[in-house]
PDB file of C-alpha atoms in Angstrom:
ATOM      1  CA  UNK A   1      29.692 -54.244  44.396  1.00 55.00           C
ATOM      2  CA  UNK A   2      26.105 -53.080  44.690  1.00 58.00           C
ATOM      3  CA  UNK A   3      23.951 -49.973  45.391  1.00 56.00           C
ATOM      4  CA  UNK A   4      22.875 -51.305  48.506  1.00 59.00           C
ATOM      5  CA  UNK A   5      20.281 -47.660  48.743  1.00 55.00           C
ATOM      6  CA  UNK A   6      19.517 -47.739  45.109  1.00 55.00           C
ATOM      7  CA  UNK A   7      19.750 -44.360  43.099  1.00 57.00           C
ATOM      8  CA  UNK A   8      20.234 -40.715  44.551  1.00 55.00           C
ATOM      9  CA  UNK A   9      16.498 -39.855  45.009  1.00 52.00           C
ATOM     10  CA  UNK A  10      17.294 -36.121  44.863  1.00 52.00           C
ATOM     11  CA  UNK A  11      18.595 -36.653  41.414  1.00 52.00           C
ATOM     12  CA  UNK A  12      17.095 -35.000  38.652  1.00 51.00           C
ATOM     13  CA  UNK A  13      13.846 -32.550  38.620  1.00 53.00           C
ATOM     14  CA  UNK A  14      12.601 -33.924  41.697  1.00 50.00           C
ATOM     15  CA  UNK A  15      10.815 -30.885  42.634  1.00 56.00           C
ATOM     16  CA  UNK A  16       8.529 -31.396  38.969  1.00 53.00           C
ATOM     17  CA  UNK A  17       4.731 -31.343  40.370  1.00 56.00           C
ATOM     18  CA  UNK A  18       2.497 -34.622  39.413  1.00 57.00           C
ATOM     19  CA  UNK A  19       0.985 -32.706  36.549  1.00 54.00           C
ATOM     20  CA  UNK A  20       4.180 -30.954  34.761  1.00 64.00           C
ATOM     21  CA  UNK A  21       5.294 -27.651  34.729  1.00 78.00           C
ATOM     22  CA  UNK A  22       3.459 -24.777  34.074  1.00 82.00           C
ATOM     23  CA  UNK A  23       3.865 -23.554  29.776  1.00 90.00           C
ATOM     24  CA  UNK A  24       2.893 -20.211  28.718  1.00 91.00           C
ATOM     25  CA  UNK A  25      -0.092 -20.474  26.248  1.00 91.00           C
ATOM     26  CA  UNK A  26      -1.432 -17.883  24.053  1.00 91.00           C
ATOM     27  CA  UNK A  27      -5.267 -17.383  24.829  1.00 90.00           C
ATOM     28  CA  UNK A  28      -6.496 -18.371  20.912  1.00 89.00           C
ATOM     29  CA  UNK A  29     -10.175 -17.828  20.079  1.00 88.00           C
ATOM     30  CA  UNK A  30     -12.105 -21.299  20.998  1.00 88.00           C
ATOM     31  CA  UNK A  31      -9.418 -22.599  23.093  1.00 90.00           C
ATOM     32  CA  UNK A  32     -10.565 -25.057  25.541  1.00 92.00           C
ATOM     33  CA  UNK A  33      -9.730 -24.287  29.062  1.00 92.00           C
ATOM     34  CA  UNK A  34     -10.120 -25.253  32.909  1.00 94.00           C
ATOM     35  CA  UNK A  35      -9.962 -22.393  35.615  1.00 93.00           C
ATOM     36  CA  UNK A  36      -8.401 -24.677  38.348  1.00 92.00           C
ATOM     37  CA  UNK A  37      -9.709 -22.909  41.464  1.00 91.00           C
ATOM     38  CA  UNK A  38     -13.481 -22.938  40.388  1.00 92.00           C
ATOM     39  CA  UNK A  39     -13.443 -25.964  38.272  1.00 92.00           C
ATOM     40  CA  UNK A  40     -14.997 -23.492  35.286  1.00 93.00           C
ATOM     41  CA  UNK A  41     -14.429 -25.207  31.771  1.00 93.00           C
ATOM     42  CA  UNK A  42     -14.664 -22.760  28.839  1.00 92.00           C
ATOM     43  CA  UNK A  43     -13.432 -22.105  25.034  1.00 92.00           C
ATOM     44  CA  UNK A  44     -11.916 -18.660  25.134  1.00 92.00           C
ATOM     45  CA  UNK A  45     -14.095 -16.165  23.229  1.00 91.00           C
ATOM     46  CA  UNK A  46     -12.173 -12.985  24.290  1.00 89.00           C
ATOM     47  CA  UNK A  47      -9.208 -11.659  25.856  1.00 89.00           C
ATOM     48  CA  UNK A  48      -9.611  -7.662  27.016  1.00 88.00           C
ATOM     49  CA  UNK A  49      -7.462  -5.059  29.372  1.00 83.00           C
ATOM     50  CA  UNK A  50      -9.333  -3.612  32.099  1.00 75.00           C
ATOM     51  CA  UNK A  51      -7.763  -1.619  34.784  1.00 74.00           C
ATOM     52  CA  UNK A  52      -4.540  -2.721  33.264  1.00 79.00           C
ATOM     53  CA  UNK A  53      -5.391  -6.473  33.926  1.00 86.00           C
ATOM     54  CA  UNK A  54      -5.812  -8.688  31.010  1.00 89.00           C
ATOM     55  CA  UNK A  55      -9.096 -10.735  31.579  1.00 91.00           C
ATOM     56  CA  UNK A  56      -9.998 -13.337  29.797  1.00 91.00           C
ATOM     57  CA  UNK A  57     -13.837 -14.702  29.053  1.00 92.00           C
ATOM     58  CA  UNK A  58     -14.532 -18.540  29.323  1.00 93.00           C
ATOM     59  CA  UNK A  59     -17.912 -19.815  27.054  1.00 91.00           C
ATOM     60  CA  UNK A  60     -19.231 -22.769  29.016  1.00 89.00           C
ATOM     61  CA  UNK A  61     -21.322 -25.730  27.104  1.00 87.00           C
ATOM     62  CA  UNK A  62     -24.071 -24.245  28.269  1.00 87.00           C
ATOM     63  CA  UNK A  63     -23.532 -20.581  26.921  1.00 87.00           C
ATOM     64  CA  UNK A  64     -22.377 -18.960  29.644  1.00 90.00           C
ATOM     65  CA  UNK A  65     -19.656 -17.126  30.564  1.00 90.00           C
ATOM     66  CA  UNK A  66     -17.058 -16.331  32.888  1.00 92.00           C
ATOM     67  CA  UNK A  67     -14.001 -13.712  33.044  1.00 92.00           C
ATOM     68  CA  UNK A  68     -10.964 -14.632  34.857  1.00 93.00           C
ATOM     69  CA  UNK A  69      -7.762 -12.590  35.134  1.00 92.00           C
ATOM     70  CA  UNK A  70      -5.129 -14.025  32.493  1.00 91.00           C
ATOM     71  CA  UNK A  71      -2.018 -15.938  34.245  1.00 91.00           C
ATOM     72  CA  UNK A  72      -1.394 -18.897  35.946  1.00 92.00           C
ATOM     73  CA  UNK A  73      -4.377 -21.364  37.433  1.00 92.00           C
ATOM     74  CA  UNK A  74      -5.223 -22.878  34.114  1.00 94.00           C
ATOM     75  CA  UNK A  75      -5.189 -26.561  32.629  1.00 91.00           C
ATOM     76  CA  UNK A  76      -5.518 -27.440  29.053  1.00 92.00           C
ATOM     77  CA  UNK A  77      -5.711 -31.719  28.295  1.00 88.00           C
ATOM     78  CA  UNK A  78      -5.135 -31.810  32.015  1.00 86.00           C
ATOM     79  CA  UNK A  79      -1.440 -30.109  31.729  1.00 90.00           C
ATOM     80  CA  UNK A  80      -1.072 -26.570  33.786  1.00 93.00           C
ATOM     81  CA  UNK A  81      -0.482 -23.562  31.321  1.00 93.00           C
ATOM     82  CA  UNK A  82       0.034 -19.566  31.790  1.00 93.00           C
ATOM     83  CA  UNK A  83      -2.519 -17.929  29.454  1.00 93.00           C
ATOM     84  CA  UNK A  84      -0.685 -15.437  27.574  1.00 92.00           C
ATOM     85  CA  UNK A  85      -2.317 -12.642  25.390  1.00 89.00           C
ATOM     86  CA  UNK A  86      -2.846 -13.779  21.482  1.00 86.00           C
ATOM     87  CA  UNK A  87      -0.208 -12.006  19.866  1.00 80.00           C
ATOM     88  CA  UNK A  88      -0.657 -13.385  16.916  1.00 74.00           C
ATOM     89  CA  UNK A  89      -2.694 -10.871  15.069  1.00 62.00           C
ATOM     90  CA  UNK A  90      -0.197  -8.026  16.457  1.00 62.00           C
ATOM     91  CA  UNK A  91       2.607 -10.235  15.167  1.00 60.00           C
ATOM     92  CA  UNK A  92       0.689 -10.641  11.576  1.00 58.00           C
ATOM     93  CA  UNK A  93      -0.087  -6.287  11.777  1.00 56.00           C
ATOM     94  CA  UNK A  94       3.661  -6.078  11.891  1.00 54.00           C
ATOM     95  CA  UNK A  95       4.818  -8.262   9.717  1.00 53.00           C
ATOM     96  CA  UNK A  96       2.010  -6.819   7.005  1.00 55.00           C
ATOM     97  CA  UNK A  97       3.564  -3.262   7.938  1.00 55.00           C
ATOM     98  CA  UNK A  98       7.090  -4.656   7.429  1.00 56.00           C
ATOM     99  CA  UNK A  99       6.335  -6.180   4.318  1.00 51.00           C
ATOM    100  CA  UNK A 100       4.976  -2.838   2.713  1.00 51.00           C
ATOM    101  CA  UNK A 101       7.978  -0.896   4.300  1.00 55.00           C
ATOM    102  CA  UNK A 102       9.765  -3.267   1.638  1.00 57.00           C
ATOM    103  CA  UNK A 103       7.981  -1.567  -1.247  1.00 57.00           C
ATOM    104  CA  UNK A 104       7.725   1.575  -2.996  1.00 63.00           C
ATOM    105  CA  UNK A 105       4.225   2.948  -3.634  1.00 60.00           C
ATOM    106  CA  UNK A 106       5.087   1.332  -7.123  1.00 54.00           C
ATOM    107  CA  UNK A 107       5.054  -1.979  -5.876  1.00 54.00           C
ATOM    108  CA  UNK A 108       9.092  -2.525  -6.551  1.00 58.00           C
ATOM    109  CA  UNK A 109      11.249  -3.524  -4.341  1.00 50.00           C
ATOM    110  CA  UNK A 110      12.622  -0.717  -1.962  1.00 50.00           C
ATOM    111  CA  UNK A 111      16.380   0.007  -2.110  1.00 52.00           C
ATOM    112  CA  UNK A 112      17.316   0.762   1.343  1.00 51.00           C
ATOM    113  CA  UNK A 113      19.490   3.433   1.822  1.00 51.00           C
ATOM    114  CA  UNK A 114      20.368   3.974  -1.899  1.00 49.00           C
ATOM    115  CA  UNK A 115      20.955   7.445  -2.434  1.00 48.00           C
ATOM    116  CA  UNK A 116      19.308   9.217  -5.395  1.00 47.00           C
ATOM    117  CA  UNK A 117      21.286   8.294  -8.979  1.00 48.00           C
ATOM    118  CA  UNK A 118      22.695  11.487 -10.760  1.00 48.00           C
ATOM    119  CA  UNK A 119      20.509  12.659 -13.555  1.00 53.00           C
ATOM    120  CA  UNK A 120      20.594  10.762 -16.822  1.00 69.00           C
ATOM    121  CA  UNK A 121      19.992  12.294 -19.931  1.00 83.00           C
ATOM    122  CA  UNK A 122      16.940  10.256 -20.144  1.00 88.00           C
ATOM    123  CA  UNK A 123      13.574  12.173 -19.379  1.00 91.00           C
ATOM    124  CA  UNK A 124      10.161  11.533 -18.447  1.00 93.00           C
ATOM    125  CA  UNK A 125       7.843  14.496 -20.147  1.00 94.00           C
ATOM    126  CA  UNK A 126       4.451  15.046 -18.930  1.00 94.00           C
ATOM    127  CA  UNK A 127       1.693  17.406 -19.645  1.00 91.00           C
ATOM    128  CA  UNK A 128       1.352  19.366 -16.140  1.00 89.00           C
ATOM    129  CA  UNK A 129       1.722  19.852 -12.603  1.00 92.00           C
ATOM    130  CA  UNK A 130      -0.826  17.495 -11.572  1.00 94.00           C
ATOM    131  CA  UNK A 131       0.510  14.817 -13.500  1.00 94.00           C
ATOM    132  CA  UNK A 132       4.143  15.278 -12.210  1.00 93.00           C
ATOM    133  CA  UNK A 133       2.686  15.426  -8.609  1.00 94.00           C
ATOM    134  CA  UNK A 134       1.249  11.823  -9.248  1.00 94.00           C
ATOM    135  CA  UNK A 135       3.549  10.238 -10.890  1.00 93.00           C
ATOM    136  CA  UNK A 136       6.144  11.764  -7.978  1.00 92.00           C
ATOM    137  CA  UNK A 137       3.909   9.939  -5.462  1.00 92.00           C
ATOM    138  CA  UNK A 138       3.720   6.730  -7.150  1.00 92.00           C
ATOM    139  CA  UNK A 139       7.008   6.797  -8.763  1.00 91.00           C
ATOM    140  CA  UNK A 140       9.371   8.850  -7.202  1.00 88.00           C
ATOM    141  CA  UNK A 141      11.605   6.664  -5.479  1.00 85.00           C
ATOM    142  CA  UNK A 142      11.717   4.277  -8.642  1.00 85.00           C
ATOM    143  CA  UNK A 143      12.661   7.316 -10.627  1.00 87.00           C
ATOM    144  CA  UNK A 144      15.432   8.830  -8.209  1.00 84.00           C
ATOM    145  CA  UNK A 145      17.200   5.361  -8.206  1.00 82.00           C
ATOM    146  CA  UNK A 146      17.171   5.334 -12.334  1.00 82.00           C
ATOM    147  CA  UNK A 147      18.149   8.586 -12.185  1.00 83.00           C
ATOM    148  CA  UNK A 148      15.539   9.693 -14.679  1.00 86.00           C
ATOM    149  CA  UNK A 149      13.854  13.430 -14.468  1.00 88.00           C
ATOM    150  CA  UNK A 150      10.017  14.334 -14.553  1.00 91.00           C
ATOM    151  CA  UNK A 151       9.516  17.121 -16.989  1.00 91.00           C
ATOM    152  CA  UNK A 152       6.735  19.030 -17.876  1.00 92.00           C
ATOM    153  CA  UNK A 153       4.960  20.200 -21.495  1.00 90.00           C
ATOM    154  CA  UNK A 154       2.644  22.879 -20.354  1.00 80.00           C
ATOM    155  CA  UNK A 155       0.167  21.110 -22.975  1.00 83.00           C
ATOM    156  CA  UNK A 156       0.872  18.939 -26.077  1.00 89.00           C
ATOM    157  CA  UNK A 157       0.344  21.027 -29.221  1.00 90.00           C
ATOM    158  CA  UNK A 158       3.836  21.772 -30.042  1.00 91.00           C
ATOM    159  CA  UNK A 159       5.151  18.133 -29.362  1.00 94.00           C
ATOM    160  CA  UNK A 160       6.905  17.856 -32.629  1.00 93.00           C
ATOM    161  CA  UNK A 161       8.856  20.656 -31.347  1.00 93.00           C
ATOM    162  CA  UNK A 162       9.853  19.863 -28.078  1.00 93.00           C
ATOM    163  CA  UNK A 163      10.967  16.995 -29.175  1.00 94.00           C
ATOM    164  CA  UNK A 164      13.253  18.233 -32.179  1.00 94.00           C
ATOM    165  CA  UNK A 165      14.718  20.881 -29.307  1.00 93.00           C
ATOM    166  CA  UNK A 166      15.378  17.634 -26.972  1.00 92.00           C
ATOM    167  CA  UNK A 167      16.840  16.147 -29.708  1.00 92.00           C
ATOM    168  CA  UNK A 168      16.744  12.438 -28.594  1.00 92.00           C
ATOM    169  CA  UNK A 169      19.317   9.681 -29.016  1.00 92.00           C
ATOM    170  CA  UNK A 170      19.889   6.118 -28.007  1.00 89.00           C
ATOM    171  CA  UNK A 171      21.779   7.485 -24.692  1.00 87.00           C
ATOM    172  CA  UNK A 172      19.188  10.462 -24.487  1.00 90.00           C
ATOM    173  CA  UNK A 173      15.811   8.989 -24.652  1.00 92.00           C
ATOM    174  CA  UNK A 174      12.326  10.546 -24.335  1.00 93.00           C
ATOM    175  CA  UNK A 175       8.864   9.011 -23.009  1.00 94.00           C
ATOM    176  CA  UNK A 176       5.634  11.394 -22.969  1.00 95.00           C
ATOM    177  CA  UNK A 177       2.525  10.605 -21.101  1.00 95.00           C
ATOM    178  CA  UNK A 178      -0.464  12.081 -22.838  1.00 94.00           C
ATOM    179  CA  UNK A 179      -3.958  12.811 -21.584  1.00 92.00           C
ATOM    180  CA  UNK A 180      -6.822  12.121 -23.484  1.00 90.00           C
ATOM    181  CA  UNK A 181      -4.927  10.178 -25.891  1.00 92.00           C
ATOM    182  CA  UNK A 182      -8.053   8.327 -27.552  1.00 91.00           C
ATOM    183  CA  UNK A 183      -8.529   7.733 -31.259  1.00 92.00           C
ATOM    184  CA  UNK A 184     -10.141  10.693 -33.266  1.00 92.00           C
ATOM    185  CA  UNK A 185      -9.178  13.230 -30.748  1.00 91.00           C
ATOM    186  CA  UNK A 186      -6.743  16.623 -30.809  1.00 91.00           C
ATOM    187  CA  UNK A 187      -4.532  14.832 -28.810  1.00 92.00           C
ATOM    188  CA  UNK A 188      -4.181  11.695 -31.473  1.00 93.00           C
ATOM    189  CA  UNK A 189      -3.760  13.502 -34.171  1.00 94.00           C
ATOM    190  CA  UNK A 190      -0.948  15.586 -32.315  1.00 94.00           C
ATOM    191  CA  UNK A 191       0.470  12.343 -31.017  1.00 93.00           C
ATOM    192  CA  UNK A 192       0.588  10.697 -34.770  1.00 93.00           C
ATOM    193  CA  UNK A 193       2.557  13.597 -36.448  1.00 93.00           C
ATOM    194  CA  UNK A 194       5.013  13.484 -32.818  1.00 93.00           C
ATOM    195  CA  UNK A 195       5.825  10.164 -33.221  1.00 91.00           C
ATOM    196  CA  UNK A 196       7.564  10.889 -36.723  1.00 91.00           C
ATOM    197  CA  UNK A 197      10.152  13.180 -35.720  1.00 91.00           C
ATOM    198  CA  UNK A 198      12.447  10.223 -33.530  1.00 86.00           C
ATOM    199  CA  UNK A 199      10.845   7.096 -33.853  1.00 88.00           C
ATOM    200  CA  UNK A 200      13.345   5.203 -32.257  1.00 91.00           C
ATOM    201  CA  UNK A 201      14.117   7.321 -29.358  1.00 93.00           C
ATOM    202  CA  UNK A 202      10.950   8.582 -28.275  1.00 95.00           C
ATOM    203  CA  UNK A 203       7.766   6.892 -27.370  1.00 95.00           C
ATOM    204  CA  UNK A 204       4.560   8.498 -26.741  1.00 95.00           C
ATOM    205  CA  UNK A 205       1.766   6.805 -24.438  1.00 95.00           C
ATOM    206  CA  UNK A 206      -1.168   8.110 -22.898  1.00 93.00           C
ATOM    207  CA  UNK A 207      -4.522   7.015 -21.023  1.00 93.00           C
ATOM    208  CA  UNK A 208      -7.844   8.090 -22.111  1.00 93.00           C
ATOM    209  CA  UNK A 209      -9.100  10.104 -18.967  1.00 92.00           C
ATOM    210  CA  UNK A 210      -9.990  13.674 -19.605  1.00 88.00           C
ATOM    211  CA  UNK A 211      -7.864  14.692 -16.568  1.00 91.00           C
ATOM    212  CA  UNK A 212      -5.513  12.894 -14.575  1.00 93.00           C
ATOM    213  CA  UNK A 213      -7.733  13.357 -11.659  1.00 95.00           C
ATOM    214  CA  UNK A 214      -9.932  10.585 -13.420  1.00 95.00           C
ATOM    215  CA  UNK A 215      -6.990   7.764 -13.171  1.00 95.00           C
ATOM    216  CA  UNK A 216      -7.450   7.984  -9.517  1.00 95.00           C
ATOM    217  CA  UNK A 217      -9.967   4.940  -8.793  1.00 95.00           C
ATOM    218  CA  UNK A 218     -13.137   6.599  -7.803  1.00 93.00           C
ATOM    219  CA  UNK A 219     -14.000   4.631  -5.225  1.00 94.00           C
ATOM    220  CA  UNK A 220     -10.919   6.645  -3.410  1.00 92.00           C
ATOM    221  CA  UNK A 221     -13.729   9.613  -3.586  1.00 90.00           C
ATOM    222  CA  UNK A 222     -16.733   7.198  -2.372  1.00 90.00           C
ATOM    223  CA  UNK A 223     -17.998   7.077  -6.127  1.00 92.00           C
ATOM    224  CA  UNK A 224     -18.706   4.203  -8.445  1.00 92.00           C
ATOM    225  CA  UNK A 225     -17.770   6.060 -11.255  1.00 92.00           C
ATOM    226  CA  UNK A 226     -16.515   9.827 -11.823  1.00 93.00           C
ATOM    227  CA  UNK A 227     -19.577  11.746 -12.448  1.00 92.00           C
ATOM    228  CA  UNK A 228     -20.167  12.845 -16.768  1.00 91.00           C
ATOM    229  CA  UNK A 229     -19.354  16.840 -16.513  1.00 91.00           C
ATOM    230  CA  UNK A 230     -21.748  18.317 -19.078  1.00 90.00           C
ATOM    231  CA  UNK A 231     -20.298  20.017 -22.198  1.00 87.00           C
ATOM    232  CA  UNK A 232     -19.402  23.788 -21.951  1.00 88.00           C
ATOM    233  CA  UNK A 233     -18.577  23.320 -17.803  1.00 90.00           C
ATOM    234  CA  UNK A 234     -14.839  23.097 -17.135  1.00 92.00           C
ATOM    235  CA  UNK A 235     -14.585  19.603 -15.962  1.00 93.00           C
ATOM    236  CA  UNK A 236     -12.646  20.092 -12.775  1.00 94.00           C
ATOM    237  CA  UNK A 237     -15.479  22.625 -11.712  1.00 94.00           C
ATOM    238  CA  UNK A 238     -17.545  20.231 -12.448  1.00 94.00           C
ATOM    239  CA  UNK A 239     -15.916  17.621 -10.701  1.00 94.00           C
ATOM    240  CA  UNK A 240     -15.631  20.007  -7.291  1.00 94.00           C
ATOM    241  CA  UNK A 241     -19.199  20.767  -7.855  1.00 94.00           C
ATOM    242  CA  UNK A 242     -19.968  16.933  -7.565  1.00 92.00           C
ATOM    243  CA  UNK A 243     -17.745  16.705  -4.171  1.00 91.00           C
ATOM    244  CA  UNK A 244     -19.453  19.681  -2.499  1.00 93.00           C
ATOM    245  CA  UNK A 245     -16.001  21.452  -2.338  1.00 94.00           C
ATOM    246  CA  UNK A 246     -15.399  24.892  -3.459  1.00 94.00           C
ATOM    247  CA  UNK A 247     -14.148  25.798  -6.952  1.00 92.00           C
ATOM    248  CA  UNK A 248     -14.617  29.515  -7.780  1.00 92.00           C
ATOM    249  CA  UNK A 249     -10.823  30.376  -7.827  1.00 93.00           C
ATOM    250  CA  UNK A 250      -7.841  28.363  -9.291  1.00 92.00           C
ATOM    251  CA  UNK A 251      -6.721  28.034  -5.945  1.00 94.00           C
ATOM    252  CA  UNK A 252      -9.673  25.935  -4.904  1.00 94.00           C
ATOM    253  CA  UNK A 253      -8.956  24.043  -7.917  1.00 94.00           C
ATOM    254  CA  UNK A 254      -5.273  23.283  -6.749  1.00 94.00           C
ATOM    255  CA  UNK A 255      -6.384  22.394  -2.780  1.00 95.00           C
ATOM    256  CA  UNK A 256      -9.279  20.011  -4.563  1.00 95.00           C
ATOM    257  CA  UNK A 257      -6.634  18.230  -6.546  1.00 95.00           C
ATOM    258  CA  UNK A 258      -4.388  17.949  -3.148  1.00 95.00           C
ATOM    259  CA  UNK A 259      -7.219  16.590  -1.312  1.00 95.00           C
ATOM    260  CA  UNK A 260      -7.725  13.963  -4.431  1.00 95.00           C
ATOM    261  CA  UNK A 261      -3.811  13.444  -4.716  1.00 94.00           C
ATOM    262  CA  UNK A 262      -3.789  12.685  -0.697  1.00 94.00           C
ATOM    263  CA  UNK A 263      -6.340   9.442  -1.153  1.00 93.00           C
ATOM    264  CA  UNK A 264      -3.583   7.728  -3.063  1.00 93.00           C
ATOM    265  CA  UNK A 265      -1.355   5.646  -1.278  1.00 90.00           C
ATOM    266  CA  UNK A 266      -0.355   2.924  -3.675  1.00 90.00           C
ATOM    267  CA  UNK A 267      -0.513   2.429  -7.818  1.00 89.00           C
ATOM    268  CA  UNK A 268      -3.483   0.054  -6.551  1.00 91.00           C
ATOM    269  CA  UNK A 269      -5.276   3.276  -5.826  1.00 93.00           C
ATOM    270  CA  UNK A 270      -4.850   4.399  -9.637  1.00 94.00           C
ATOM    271  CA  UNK A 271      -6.448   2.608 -12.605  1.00 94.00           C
ATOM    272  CA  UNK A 272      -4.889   0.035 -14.654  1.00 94.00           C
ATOM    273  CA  UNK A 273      -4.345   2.450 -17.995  1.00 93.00           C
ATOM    274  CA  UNK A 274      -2.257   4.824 -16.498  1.00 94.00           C
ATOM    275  CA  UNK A 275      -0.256   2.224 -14.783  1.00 93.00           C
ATOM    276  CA  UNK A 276       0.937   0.553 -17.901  1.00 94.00           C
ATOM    277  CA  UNK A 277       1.245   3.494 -19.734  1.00 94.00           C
ATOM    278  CA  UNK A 278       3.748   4.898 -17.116  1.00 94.00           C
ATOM    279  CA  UNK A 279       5.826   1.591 -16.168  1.00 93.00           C
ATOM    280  CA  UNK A 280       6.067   0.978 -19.890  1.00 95.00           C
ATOM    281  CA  UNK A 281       7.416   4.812 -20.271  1.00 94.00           C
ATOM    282  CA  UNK A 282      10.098   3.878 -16.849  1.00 92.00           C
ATOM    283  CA  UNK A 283      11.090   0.931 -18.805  1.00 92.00           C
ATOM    284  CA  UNK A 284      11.579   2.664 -22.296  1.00 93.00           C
ATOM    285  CA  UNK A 285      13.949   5.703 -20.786  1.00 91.00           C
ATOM    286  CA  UNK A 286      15.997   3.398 -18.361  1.00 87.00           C
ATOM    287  CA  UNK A 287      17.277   1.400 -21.441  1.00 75.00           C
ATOM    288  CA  UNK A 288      20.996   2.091 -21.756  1.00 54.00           C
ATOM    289  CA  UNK A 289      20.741   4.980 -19.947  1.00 47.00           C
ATOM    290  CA  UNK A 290      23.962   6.900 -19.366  1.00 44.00           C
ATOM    291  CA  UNK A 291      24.739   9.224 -16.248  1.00 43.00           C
ATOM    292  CA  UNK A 292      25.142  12.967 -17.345  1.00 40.00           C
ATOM    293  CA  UNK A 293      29.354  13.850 -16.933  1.00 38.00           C
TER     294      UNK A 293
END
């Protein structure tokens, strides 16, 4: 038997308008659009909030240009759309943000939620306070998750010593970071009698900045290069003399080197030298390392 009346004519979308359904679009830079009302063609060339309406500007062929408020009313290839803010760039911003909320100021991976490792008997020796603070910043969550201590010398010219009173083994290793440590210097020759007390459980690397200050990239300070302190001036007066900052007591000294310490964010703020040194030091007392009982 036959559909005399053919097919339900209510079936389906029959409400669907001739053109489609609206879409939500994002308003991209150079997007080609109609405003439907006025007839206005335009490639988006900004989208702004004013008076807590988002308004978007429409570049004609001709140059000119037209705001309308963002919504509904628009075709694109003759199909209606809903112009949407971009949200790609916010998206991007976030994703940047999450990505670096991945990493340690080392550049390692983060461990999230790992609580700090108990001490090995491992250690990290350095000369002074301004080291530890840096490598802290850099390193410290790389270092709390090995479980390895920062230690400092207080200076390098009884080495040999400190080391004999460490007394390092294959479960008890030692790494020292050395300033200065350039060929013909104090610090070299201190270094080269050092390195013959445990050979194979202590290794000794430096960089060959005067200061630690000076492994912080410059350009962190707005220089090219860290200034040449003339001989007989104490170089970190010198250095605070360059900056305009004050330096009489030792306690303008320490609030110059916080000020310094606070332009680091990342080891891409610090030079390459240092970095190696220290990662190579990480990697050296993390070697069968043994929690202390």
């Amino acid at each position: 038997m036959t559909d005399r009346y053919g097919s339900d004519v209510l079936s389906g979308d029959w409400k669907v308008p001739r053109r489609g359904r609206s879409v939500e679009l994002a308003a991209t830079f150079g997007l080609v659009v109609e405003e439907v009302e006025s007839g206005w063609v335009g490639a988006v060339v900004r989208v702004e909030k004013a008076g807590g309406v988002h308004v978007v500007h429409l570049e004609d062929r001709r140059g000119r240009t037209r705001g309308f408020e963002l919504g509904p009313g628009f075709w694109v290839d003759g199909r209606p759309v809903t112009l949407v803010p971009d949200r790609s760039a916010a998206n991007a911003s976030v994703a940047a943000a999450r990505a670096a909320a991945s990493r340690t100021a080392s550049g390692s991976v983060a461990v999230a939620g790992a609580p700090a490792r108990v001490a090995t008997g491992s250690r990290l020796f350095v000369e002074g306070r301004h080291d530890a603070e840096l490598v802290e910043k850099v390193w410290g969550d790389d270092l709390r998750v090995e479980g390895v201590v920062v230690e400092l010398l207080d200076g390098v010219d009884d080495l040999a010593a400190v080391i004999r009173d460490f007394a390092p083994t294959a479960d008890r290793r030692m790494g020292v970071l050395v300033d200065h440590l350039v060929p013909g210097t104090k610090e070299a020759r201190i270094v080269d009698a050092a390195s013959r007390v445990a050979p194979q459980h202590v290794r000794i690397l430096g960089h060959p900045y005067v200061d630690v200050w000076q492994s912080v990239k410059p350009a962190r300070l707005g220089w090219e290069r860290w200034p040449v302190i003339p001989r007989g001036t104490s170089w970190k007066h010198g250095i605070c003399a360059e900056l305009g900052w004050p330096h009489a007591s030792q306690a303008d000294i320490a609030h110059a080197w916080k000020r310094i310490l606070g332009t680091v964010r990342t080891y891409a703020d610090l030079e390459p030298t240092l970095l190696a040194s220290v990662e190579e030091l990480i990697d050296f007392v993390t070697v069968g390392d043994q929690p202390l009982g």
